[in-house]
Short mmCIF file of C-alpha atoms in Angstrom, two decimals:
data_model
loop_
_atom_site.label_atom_id
_atom_site.label_comp_id
_atom_site.label_asym_id
_atom_site.label_seq_id
_atom_site.Cartn_x
_atom_site.Cartn_y
_atom_site.Cartn_z
CA UNK V 615 -15.89 -93.52 -217.56
CA UNK V 616 -18.40 -92.10 -215.12
CA UNK V 617 -16.76 -93.96 -212.21
CA UNK V 618 -13.25 -92.67 -212.94
CA UNK V 619 -14.57 -89.13 -213.27
CA UNK V 620 -16.29 -89.54 -209.91
CA UNK V 621 -13.04 -90.86 -208.37
CA UNK V 622 -11.12 -87.88 -209.66
CA UNK V 623 -13.64 -85.53 -208.14
CA UNK V 624 -13.52 -87.38 -204.81
CA UNK V 625 -9.71 -87.60 -204.66
CA UNK V 626 -9.49 -83.94 -205.57
CA UNK V 627 -11.98 -83.19 -202.82
CA UNK V 628 -10.12 -85.39 -200.31
CA UNK V 629 -6.79 -83.84 -201.29
CA UNK V 630 -8.13 -80.35 -200.69
CA UNK V 631 -9.67 -81.44 -197.42
CA UNK V 632 -6.38 -82.92 -196.23
CA UNK V 633 -4.55 -79.71 -197.10
CA UNK V 634 -7.05 -77.65 -195.15
CA UNK V 635 -6.82 -80.06 -192.23
CA UNK V 636 -3.03 -79.93 -192.33
CA UNK V 637 -2.97 -76.14 -192.20
CA UNK V 638 -5.24 -76.18 -189.17
CA UNK V 639 -3.13 -78.94 -187.59
CA UNK V 640 0.11 -76.99 -188.15
CA UNK V 641 -1.41 -74.15 -186.13
CA UNK V 642 -2.51 -76.64 -183.51
CA UNK V 643 1.02 -78.10 -183.32
CA UNK V 644 2.23 -74.62 -182.32
CA UNK V 645 -0.51 -74.33 -179.69
CA UNK V 646 0.08 -77.89 -178.48
CA UNK V 647 3.77 -77.21 -177.88
CA UNK V 648 2.74 -74.19 -175.79
CA UNK V 649 0.20 -76.24 -173.83
CA UNK V 650 -2.74 -74.24 -175.21
CA UNK V 651 -4.96 -77.01 -176.64
CA UNK V 652 -8.06 -78.49 -175.04
CA UNK V 653 -8.24 -82.25 -174.43
CA UNK V 654 -10.44 -82.80 -177.50
CA UNK V 655 -8.08 -80.76 -179.69
CA UNK V 656 -5.11 -82.75 -178.38
CA UNK V 657 -6.69 -86.10 -179.25
CA UNK V 658 -7.70 -84.78 -182.70
CA UNK V 659 -4.13 -83.61 -183.31
CA UNK V 660 -2.57 -86.87 -182.14
CA UNK V 661 -4.91 -88.85 -184.42
CA UNK V 662 -3.93 -86.65 -187.33
CA UNK V 663 -0.20 -87.00 -186.58
CA UNK V 664 -0.71 -90.78 -186.67
CA UNK V 665 -1.99 -90.71 -190.24
CA UNK V 666 -0.17 -87.70 -191.76
CA UNK V 667 3.60 -88.14 -192.20
CA UNK V 668 4.09 -84.49 -193.29
CA UNK V 669 2.46 -83.08 -190.19
CA UNK V 670 4.24 -85.64 -188.05
CA UNK V 671 7.60 -84.53 -189.48
CA UNK V 672 6.61 -80.88 -188.90
CA UNK V 673 5.79 -81.72 -185.28
CA UNK V 674 9.08 -83.58 -184.70
CA UNK V 675 11.18 -80.80 -186.26
CA UNK V 676 9.39 -78.04 -184.39
CA UNK V 677 9.64 -79.87 -181.08
CA UNK V 678 13.35 -80.57 -181.57
CA UNK V 679 13.99 -76.94 -182.48
CA UNK V 680 12.03 -75.45 -179.59
CA UNK V 681 13.72 -77.87 -177.19
CA UNK V 682 17.06 -76.47 -178.28
CA UNK V 683 15.94 -72.88 -177.61
CA UNK V 684 15.97 -72.81 -173.85
CA UNK V 685 15.67 -69.64 -171.83
CA UNK V 686 19.01 -68.04 -171.03
CA UNK V 687 20.15 -68.63 -167.46
CA UNK V 688 18.41 -66.36 -164.97
CA UNK V 689 20.29 -63.15 -164.27
CA UNK V 690 19.94 -60.93 -161.23
CA UNK V 691 19.48 -57.19 -161.24
CA UNK V 692 22.65 -55.46 -160.06
CA UNK V 693 22.50 -54.31 -156.41
CA UNK V 694 23.11 -50.64 -157.24
CA UNK V 695 20.13 -50.44 -159.62
CA UNK V 696 17.69 -48.86 -157.19
CA UNK V 697 20.28 -46.25 -156.16
CA UNK V 698 20.72 -45.32 -159.85
CA UNK V 699 16.95 -44.98 -160.32
CA UNK V 700 16.66 -42.89 -157.14
CA UNK V 701 19.46 -40.65 -158.40
CA UNK V 702 17.62 -40.11 -161.69
CA UNK V 703 14.38 -39.33 -159.84
CA UNK V 704 16.27 -36.83 -157.66
CA UNK V 705 17.81 -35.09 -160.67
CA UNK V 706 14.43 -35.02 -162.40
CA UNK V 707 12.63 -33.58 -159.36
CA UNK V 708 15.27 -30.98 -158.55
CA UNK V 709 15.46 -29.60 -162.03
CA UNK V 710 14.22 -25.97 -161.93
CA UNK V 711 10.60 -25.74 -163.09
CA UNK V 712 11.47 -23.04 -165.62
CA UNK V 713 14.15 -25.30 -167.13
CA UNK V 714 11.66 -28.19 -167.33
CA UNK V 715 9.17 -26.01 -169.20
CA UNK V 716 11.74 -24.46 -171.48
CA UNK V 717 13.62 -27.68 -172.22
CA UNK V 718 11.68 -28.52 -175.42
CA UNK V 719 12.50 -25.04 -176.77
CA UNK V 720 15.99 -24.69 -175.33
CA UNK V 721 17.40 -27.85 -176.87
CA UNK V 722 16.83 -26.85 -180.54
CA UNK V 723 17.90 -23.26 -179.76
CA UNK V 724 21.18 -24.43 -178.25
CA UNK V 725 21.81 -26.76 -181.21
CA UNK V 726 21.15 -23.90 -183.65
CA UNK V 727 23.52 -21.59 -181.73
CA UNK V 728 26.26 -24.21 -181.80
CA UNK V 729 25.77 -24.59 -185.56
CA UNK V 730 25.91 -20.82 -186.18
CA UNK V 731 29.01 -20.52 -183.98
CA UNK V 732 30.70 -23.36 -185.90
CA UNK V 733 29.97 -21.65 -189.25
CA UNK V 734 31.24 -18.29 -187.91
CA UNK V 735 34.47 -19.79 -186.53
CA UNK V 736 35.05 -21.75 -189.75
CA UNK V 737 34.55 -18.60 -191.82
CA UNK V 738 36.97 -16.54 -189.68
CA UNK V 739 39.60 -19.27 -189.78
CA UNK V 740 39.28 -19.51 -193.56
CA UNK V 741 39.67 -15.72 -193.99
CA UNK V 742 42.65 -15.68 -191.68
CA UNK V 743 44.24 -18.50 -193.65
CA UNK V 744 43.68 -16.73 -197.01
CA UNK V 745 45.17 -13.44 -195.74
CA UNK V 746 48.22 -15.25 -194.28
CA UNK V 747 48.62 -17.04 -197.59
CA UNK V 748 48.62 -13.73 -199.54
CA UNK V 749 51.14 -12.23 -197.12
CA UNK V 750 53.37 -15.26 -197.56
CA UNK V 751 53.19 -14.92 -201.34
CA UNK V 752 54.19 -11.26 -201.10
CA UNK V 753 57.06 -12.07 -198.78
CA UNK V 754 58.18 -14.83 -201.14
CA UNK V 755 58.09 -12.45 -204.08
CA UNK V 756 60.10 -9.85 -202.21
CA UNK V 757 62.61 -12.44 -201.07
CA UNK V 758 63.23 -13.46 -204.66
CA UNK V 759 63.49 -9.75 -205.57
CA UNK V 760 61.32 -10.36 -208.63
CA UNK V 761 61.02 -6.62 -209.36
CA UNK V 762 64.56 -6.91 -210.68
CA UNK V 763 63.11 -8.62 -213.78
CA UNK V 764 60.47 -5.92 -214.45
CA UNK V 765 62.53 -4.30 -217.13
CA UNK V 766 63.69 -7.54 -218.77
CA UNK V 767 63.06 -7.67 -222.54
CA UNK V 768 59.96 -9.56 -223.76
CA UNK V 769 60.34 -13.36 -224.48
CA UNK V 770 63.58 -13.41 -222.58
CA UNK V 771 64.02 -16.15 -219.97
CA UNK V 772 63.90 -13.52 -217.17
CA UNK V 773 60.65 -12.09 -218.50
CA UNK V 774 59.00 -15.54 -218.71
CA UNK V 775 60.17 -16.38 -215.18
CA UNK V 776 58.81 -13.04 -213.91
CA UNK V 777 55.46 -13.68 -215.58
CA UNK V 778 55.24 -17.16 -214.08
CA UNK V 779 56.04 -15.94 -210.57
CA UNK V 780 53.58 -13.07 -210.77
CA UNK V 781 50.89 -15.45 -212.05
CA UNK V 782 50.30 -13.65 -215.38
CA UNK H 1476 -0.25 -50.17 -139.71
CA UNK H 1477 0.49 -52.79 -142.37
CA UNK H 1478 4.07 -53.53 -143.22
CA UNK H 1479 4.84 -52.80 -146.85
CA UNK H 1480 5.53 -56.45 -147.67
CA UNK H 1481 1.94 -57.34 -146.82
CA UNK H 1482 0.40 -54.72 -149.08
CA UNK H 1483 -0.91 -55.49 -152.57
CA UNK H 1484 0.77 -53.91 -155.57
CA UNK H 1485 -2.13 -51.56 -156.17
CA UNK H 1486 -2.02 -50.32 -152.56
CA UNK H 1487 1.70 -49.72 -152.85
CA UNK H 1488 1.08 -47.82 -156.05
CA UNK H 1489 -1.33 -45.48 -154.27
CA UNK H 1490 1.42 -44.76 -151.78
CA UNK H 1491 3.94 -44.15 -154.54
CA UNK H 1492 1.52 -41.57 -155.95
CA UNK H 1493 1.84 -39.80 -152.58
CA UNK H 1494 5.64 -39.75 -152.96
CA UNK H 1495 6.25 -42.69 -150.62
CA UNK H 1496 9.74 -43.79 -151.60
CA UNK H 1497 9.63 -46.87 -149.37
CA UNK H 1498 6.58 -48.12 -151.26
CA UNK H 1499 8.35 -47.59 -154.57
CA UNK H 1500 11.36 -49.47 -153.21
CA UNK H 1501 9.08 -52.37 -152.21
CA UNK H 1502 7.53 -52.51 -155.70
CA UNK H 1503 10.99 -52.39 -157.22
CA UNK H 1504 12.18 -55.23 -154.99
CA UNK H 1505 9.18 -57.38 -155.98
CA UNK H 1506 9.68 -57.00 -159.72
CA UNK H 1507 13.32 -56.04 -160.34
CA UNK H 1508 14.55 -59.51 -161.30
CA UNK H 1509 11.47 -60.37 -163.35
CA UNK H 1510 11.76 -57.14 -165.35
CA UNK H 1511 15.55 -57.37 -165.58
CA UNK H 1512 15.36 -60.91 -166.99
CA UNK H 1513 12.66 -60.01 -169.49
CA UNK H 1514 14.71 -57.06 -170.74
CA UNK H 1515 17.93 -59.07 -170.77
CA UNK H 1516 16.29 -61.81 -172.84
CA UNK H 1517 14.96 -59.18 -175.22
CA UNK H 1518 18.14 -57.14 -175.78
CA UNK H 1519 20.74 -59.82 -175.08
CA UNK H 1520 23.32 -57.81 -173.13
CA UNK H 1521 23.63 -57.11 -169.42
CA UNK H 1522 24.60 -53.44 -169.61
CA UNK H 1523 21.70 -52.60 -171.96
CA UNK H 1524 19.33 -54.52 -169.68
CA UNK H 1525 20.58 -52.41 -166.76
CA UNK H 1526 19.94 -49.11 -168.57
CA UNK H 1527 16.53 -50.15 -169.83
CA UNK H 1528 15.39 -51.50 -166.45
CA UNK H 1529 16.17 -48.07 -164.99
CA UNK H 1530 14.13 -46.44 -167.77
CA UNK H 1531 11.20 -48.79 -167.13
CA UNK H 1532 10.99 -48.15 -163.39
CA UNK H 1533 11.44 -44.42 -163.94
CA UNK H 1534 8.55 -44.55 -166.39
CA UNK H 1535 6.43 -46.40 -163.84
CA UNK H 1536 7.29 -43.76 -161.23
CA UNK H 1537 6.41 -40.90 -163.57
CA UNK H 1538 3.17 -42.46 -164.84
CA UNK H 1539 1.90 -43.72 -161.51
CA UNK H 1540 -1.07 -41.32 -161.73
CA UNK H 1541 -2.07 -42.79 -165.09
CA UNK H 1542 -2.58 -46.32 -163.71
CA UNK H 1543 -6.35 -46.78 -163.60
CA UNK H 1544 -6.39 -50.32 -162.27
CA UNK H 1545 -8.03 -51.80 -165.37
CA UNK H 1546 -5.42 -54.54 -165.40
CA UNK H 1547 -3.12 -55.94 -162.76
CA UNK H 1548 -0.04 -53.88 -161.92
CA UNK H 1549 2.25 -56.67 -163.14
CA UNK H 1550 0.55 -56.63 -166.57
CA UNK H 1551 0.88 -52.84 -166.68
CA UNK H 1552 4.56 -53.08 -165.73
CA UNK H 1553 5.37 -55.75 -168.34
CA UNK H 1554 3.52 -53.73 -170.98
CA UNK H 1555 5.76 -50.75 -170.21
CA UNK H 1556 8.81 -53.05 -170.24
CA UNK H 1557 7.92 -54.57 -173.60
CA UNK H 1558 7.24 -51.15 -175.15
CA UNK H 1559 10.52 -49.71 -173.84
CA UNK H 1560 12.42 -52.69 -175.29
CA UNK H 1561 10.65 -52.47 -178.66
CA UNK H 1562 11.28 -48.72 -178.95
CA UNK H 1563 14.91 -49.18 -177.97
CA UNK H 1564 15.46 -51.89 -180.58
CA UNK H 1565 13.69 -49.85 -183.24
CA UNK H 1566 15.97 -46.85 -182.72
CA UNK H 1567 19.16 -48.78 -182.20
CA UNK H 1568 21.44 -50.47 -184.71
CA UNK H 1569 21.52 -54.25 -184.28
CA UNK H 1570 23.85 -55.30 -181.48
CA UNK H 1571 26.82 -57.33 -182.56
CA UNK H 1572 27.13 -59.84 -179.77
CA UNK H 1573 30.45 -61.61 -179.67
CA UNK H 1574 31.00 -65.05 -178.25
CA UNK H 1575 33.94 -63.56 -176.37
CA UNK H 1576 31.52 -61.37 -174.44
CA UNK H 1577 31.62 -62.62 -170.82
CA UNK H 1578 28.08 -61.30 -170.35
CA UNK H 1579 26.54 -63.96 -172.53
CA UNK H 1580 24.99 -66.47 -170.24
CA UNK H 1581 24.34 -70.04 -171.16
CA UNK H 1582 21.24 -72.19 -171.04
CA UNK H 1583 19.66 -73.04 -167.74
CA UNK H 1584 19.28 -76.57 -168.95
CA UNK H 1585 22.86 -76.94 -170.15
CA UNK H 1586 24.93 -79.17 -167.92
CA UNK H 1587 27.42 -77.15 -165.90
CA UNK H 1588 30.71 -77.76 -167.60
CA UNK H 1589 34.11 -76.35 -166.96
CA UNK H 1590 35.38 -77.56 -170.36
CA UNK H 1591 36.40 -74.45 -172.35
CA UNK H 1592 35.18 -76.01 -175.62
CA UNK H 1593 31.77 -76.78 -174.17
CA UNK H 1594 31.45 -73.26 -172.76
CA UNK H 1595 32.48 -71.74 -176.09
CA UNK H 1596 30.03 -73.91 -178.03
CA UNK H 1597 27.26 -72.95 -175.64
CA UNK H 1598 28.05 -69.25 -176.02
CA UNK H 1599 28.16 -69.59 -179.80
CA UNK H 1600 24.74 -71.22 -179.69
CA UNK H 1601 23.42 -68.38 -177.53
CA UNK H 1602 24.73 -65.78 -180.01
CA UNK H 1603 23.12 -67.56 -182.98
CA UNK H 1604 19.77 -67.81 -181.21
CA UNK H 1605 19.89 -64.16 -180.13
CA UNK H 1606 20.71 -63.03 -183.67
CA UNK H 1607 17.88 -65.07 -185.15
CA UNK H 1608 15.47 -63.78 -182.50
CA UNK H 1609 16.57 -60.20 -183.26
CA UNK H 1610 15.80 -60.79 -186.94
CA UNK H 1611 12.13 -61.52 -186.17
CA UNK H 1612 9.55 -58.75 -186.55
CA UNK H 1613 9.22 -56.98 -183.14
CA UNK H 1614 5.74 -58.31 -182.30
CA UNK H 1615 6.67 -61.91 -183.16
CA UNK H 1616 9.83 -61.60 -181.07
CA UNK H 1617 7.92 -60.12 -178.12
CA UNK H 1618 5.22 -62.80 -178.21
CA UNK H 1619 7.83 -65.55 -178.50
CA UNK H 1620 9.93 -64.27 -175.58
CA UNK H 1621 6.87 -63.86 -173.36
CA UNK H 1622 5.66 -67.36 -174.24
CA UNK H 1623 8.83 -69.39 -174.44
CA UNK H 1624 11.12 -67.64 -171.95
CA UNK H 1625 8.67 -66.09 -169.50
CA UNK H 1626 6.08 -68.91 -169.70
CA UNK H 1627 3.06 -66.64 -170.08
CA UNK H 1628 -0.21 -68.06 -171.41
CA UNK H 1629 -1.69 -66.75 -174.66
CA UNK H 1630 -4.30 -64.84 -172.66
CA UNK H 1631 -1.65 -63.12 -170.54
CA UNK H 1632 0.43 -62.25 -173.61
CA UNK H 1633 -2.69 -60.81 -175.25
CA UNK H 1634 -3.27 -58.63 -172.20
CA UNK H 1635 0.34 -57.42 -172.05
CA UNK H 1636 0.53 -56.69 -175.77
CA UNK H 1637 -3.03 -55.31 -175.92
CA UNK H 1638 -4.05 -57.63 -178.77
CA UNK H 1639 -6.54 -60.50 -179.13
CA UNK H 1640 -5.73 -64.12 -178.20
CA UNK H 1641 -6.14 -65.18 -181.83
CA UNK H 1642 -3.60 -62.50 -182.83
CA UNK H 1643 -1.17 -63.99 -180.26
CA UNK H 1644 -1.75 -67.47 -181.73
CA UNK H 1645 -1.02 -66.13 -185.18
CA UNK H 1646 2.10 -64.22 -184.06
CA UNK H 1647 3.50 -67.28 -182.30
CA UNK H 1648 2.74 -69.57 -185.22
CA UNK H 1649 4.57 -67.24 -187.63
CA UNK H 1650 7.42 -66.66 -185.17
CA UNK H 1651 7.99 -70.42 -184.89
CA UNK H 1652 7.82 -70.89 -188.66
CA UNK H 1653 10.41 -68.12 -189.12
CA UNK H 1654 12.63 -69.54 -186.39
CA UNK H 1655 12.41 -72.98 -187.94
CA UNK H 1656 13.37 -71.65 -191.36
CA UNK H 1657 16.36 -69.78 -189.96
CA UNK H 1658 17.55 -72.18 -187.28
CA UNK H 1659 17.09 -75.53 -188.99
CA UNK H 1660 20.29 -75.18 -191.10
CA UNK H 1661 22.27 -74.48 -187.88
CA UNK H 1662 20.60 -77.46 -186.22
CA UNK H 1663 21.46 -79.73 -189.16
CA UNK H 1664 25.11 -78.60 -188.97
CA UNK H 1665 25.07 -79.34 -185.24
CA UNK H 1666 25.82 -75.72 -184.30
CA UNK H 1667 22.85 -75.40 -182.00
#
């Protein structure tokens, strides 16, 4: 009874210890693959990998994966790159000083002006459209000579038609 | 008088501060391909790498007076490069890289093959890896690219990213765990 209780305590303790060791070893696997472990740490890790199948599998998978992520082929900066940078430096240096100072203020002001202008133009266009529409309605009414029905008797077909056309 | 090629980076930088364009050209020549490759590996397309490399060197030119010599010029330059890339990716919608894009290069290690199927498979693999890398949190992605693609040590990465070595260890550990989780299904299907 006492012995089995003691064993449980020990195995529980060993289990916890192994988990803690494994977590540390997982971090060391990452460092090992980057060549960042000391000699002592390397031999400790290799010993652990020899006895721990989980960590060994983690190591194999990580190594295989990192081996498949190779650096993309080296590319070369385009030959015109320095000319482009020089051009940008030139533009920057030849910008009038006043413009440089006012730039932070000018940009929002210009955006606001554009917005106001857009609202104004939209409003004018809308008014123009409404007035043209009214004129068209009048012309349409005149064309149909609707005044001819003004004196038509109530509830007659002509009177109903006249009311419909005049929007009453 | 020393020729520009013989001068150290820091000496060239002093000259750049005095508007010496030749000195700036020499610095550019020394680092253009290194920076261009780093940016290209970060963003994944050639034309974006070109734009961003311009931005980086322009930033170096404009902030030349701010360099206090606390770290090496190369570290300072890569720090600017990494920050420009991270800011760009943060503002930008994710790039949809197509395998038909002729800009996608293949692995250095891949055997040179003229077989269209092999080239297509290699490009597809590149696209998958780039997409998975793009899905990593920015700091994990940066640390991984600097370590795996640029072969920097943890200490150098810590200096470039202005974080501790233990933070780099942690970032790389999590980056690899995330990559494993996302790439293992592709690996098992034989797509990468």
